[in-house]
PDB file of C-alpha atoms in Angstrom:
ATOM      1  CA  ILE B 834       0.000   0.000   0.000  1.00  0.00           C
ATOM      2  CA  TYR B 835       2.828   2.396   0.878  1.00  0.00           C
ATOM      3  CA  LYS B 836       4.580   1.867  -2.483  1.00  0.00           C
ATOM      4  CA  ALA B 837       1.282   2.440  -4.299  1.00  0.00           C
ATOM      5  CA  LEU B 838       0.799   5.682  -2.335  1.00  0.00           C
ATOM      6  CA  ILE B 839       4.299   6.857  -3.309  1.00  0.00           C
ATOM      7  CA  ALA B 840       3.531   6.124  -6.972  1.00  0.00           C
ATOM      8  CA  HIS B 841       0.206   7.958  -6.724  1.00  0.00           C
ATOM      9  CA  VAL B 842       1.787  11.076  -5.207  1.00  0.00           C
ATOM     10  CA  ALA B 843       4.628  11.036  -7.751  1.00  0.00           C
ATOM     11  CA  MET B 844       2.141  10.928 -10.651  1.00  0.00           C
ATOM     12  CA  SER B 845       0.112  13.869  -9.333  1.00  0.00           C
ATOM     13  CA  PRO B 846       0.237  17.071 -11.387  1.00  0.00           C
ATOM     14  CA  HIS B 847       0.878  19.166  -8.253  1.00  0.00           C
ATOM     15  CA  VAL B 848       2.586  18.146  -5.018  1.00  0.00           C
ATOM     16  CA  SER B 849       3.311  20.239  -1.935  1.00  0.00           C
ATOM     17  CA  ALA B 850       6.226  19.104   0.234  1.00  0.00           C
ATOM     18  CA  ASN B 851       7.765  20.059   3.550  1.00  0.00           C
ATOM     19  CA  GLU B 852      10.349  18.598   5.891  1.00  0.00           C
ATOM     20  CA  THR B 853      10.109  19.111   9.634  1.00  0.00           C
ATOM     21  CA  PRO B 854      12.800  18.299  12.217  1.00  0.00           C
ATOM     22  CA  GLN B 855      11.884  15.450  14.526  1.00  0.00           C
ATOM     23  CA  PRO B 856      13.858  14.492  17.666  1.00  0.00           C
ATOM     24  CA  VAL B 857      14.920  10.853  17.591  1.00  0.00           C
ATOM     25  CA  LEU B 858      16.216   8.934  20.581  1.00  0.00           C
ATOM     26  CA  ASP B 859      19.606   7.343  19.994  1.00  0.00           C
ATOM     27  CA  GLU B 860      21.447   5.047  22.414  1.00  0.00           C
ATOM     28  CA  ALA B 861      23.251   7.846  24.256  1.00  0.00           C
ATOM     29  CA  THR B 862      21.667  11.039  23.005  1.00  0.00           C
ATOM     30  CA  THR B 863      18.911  12.632  20.993  1.00  0.00           C
ATOM     31  CA  ARG B 864      19.576  13.398  17.336  1.00  0.00           C
ATOM     32  CA  THR B 865      17.534  15.104  14.649  1.00  0.00           C
ATOM     33  CA  GLY B 866      15.597  13.184  12.027  1.00  0.00           C
ATOM     34  CA  TRP B 867      13.217  14.613   9.432  1.00  0.00           C
ATOM     35  CA  MET B 868       9.537  13.985   8.792  1.00  0.00           C
ATOM     36  CA  TRP B 869       8.849  14.640   5.130  1.00  0.00           C
ATOM     37  CA  VAL B 870       5.249  15.332   4.127  1.00  0.00           C
ATOM     38  CA  PHE B 871       4.107  15.162   0.502  1.00  0.00           C
ATOM     39  CA  ALA B 872       0.529  16.223  -0.254  1.00  0.00           C
ATOM     40  CA  CYS B 873      -1.455  16.111  -3.483  1.00  0.00           C
ATOM     41  CA  ASP B 874      -5.166  16.707  -4.116  1.00  0.00           C
ATOM     42  CA  ASP B 875      -6.349  13.410  -2.672  1.00  0.00           C
ATOM     43  CA  ALA B 876      -3.493  11.940  -0.630  1.00  0.00           C
ATOM     44  CA  ILE B 877      -0.897  12.746   2.010  1.00  0.00           C
ATOM     45  CA  LEU B 878       2.335  10.792   2.332  1.00  0.00           C
ATOM     46  CA  PHE B 879       4.490  10.854   5.482  1.00  0.00           C
ATOM     47  CA  ASN B 880       8.083   9.707   5.056  1.00  0.00           C
ATOM     48  CA  PHE B 881      10.614   9.696   7.915  1.00  0.00           C
ATOM     49  CA  SER B 882      14.302  10.067   7.064  1.00  0.00           C
ATOM     50  CA  PRO B 883      17.498  10.712   9.015  1.00  0.00           C
ATOM     51  CA  SER B 884      18.411  13.151   6.226  1.00  0.00           C
ATOM     52  CA  ARG B 885      17.131  16.504   5.032  1.00  0.00           C
ATOM     53  CA  GLY B 886      18.877  16.124   1.680  1.00  0.00           C
ATOM     54  CA  GLY B 887      17.181  16.432  -1.675  1.00  0.00           C
ATOM     55  CA  ALA B 888      17.768  12.731  -2.315  1.00  0.00           C
ATOM     56  CA  VAL B 889      14.817  12.020  -0.027  1.00  0.00           C
ATOM     57  CA  ALA B 890      12.417  14.010  -2.208  1.00  0.00           C
ATOM     58  CA  GLN B 891      13.999  12.454  -5.304  1.00  0.00           C
ATOM     59  CA  SER B 892      13.377   8.954  -3.920  1.00  0.00           C
ATOM     60  CA  VAL B 893       9.664   9.757  -3.507  1.00  0.00           C
ATOM     61  CA  LEU B 894       9.023  11.902  -6.563  1.00  0.00           C
ATOM     62  CA  GLY B 895      11.414  10.134  -8.945  1.00  0.00           C
ATOM     63  CA  SER B 896      11.095  11.473 -12.470  1.00  0.00           C
ATOM     64  CA  SER B 897       7.807  13.265 -11.746  1.00  0.00           C
ATOM     65  CA  THR B 898       7.037  16.051 -14.215  1.00  0.00           C
ATOM     66  CA  GLY B 899       4.411  17.859 -12.164  1.00  0.00           C
ATOM     67  CA  THR B 900       4.743  21.054 -10.142  1.00  0.00           C
ATOM     68  CA  LEU B 901       6.347  20.919  -6.692  1.00  0.00           C
ATOM     69  CA  THR B 902       5.539  23.609  -4.127  1.00  0.00           C
ATOM     70  CA  VAL B 903       7.805  23.998  -1.089  1.00  0.00           C
ATOM     71  CA  ASP B 904       8.128  26.574   1.668  1.00  0.00           C
ATOM     72  CA  GLY B 905      11.615  27.785   1.017  1.00  0.00           C
TER      73      GLY B 905
END
């Protein structure tokens, strides 16, 4: 189901995306992870990653040709 949701979002003509820092407990400390949110007209995809890098968005959106709206 999750892979089908990723494919659906990637095929959408317009996607809005945002990444938000999320504290993550590690063995000895707390580190920062990132909750990525991708929204299209009829679906929302949440994707956690330890990285904020553009490769995360690329892994979800792939070769999408639609419009991407971000906050920055």
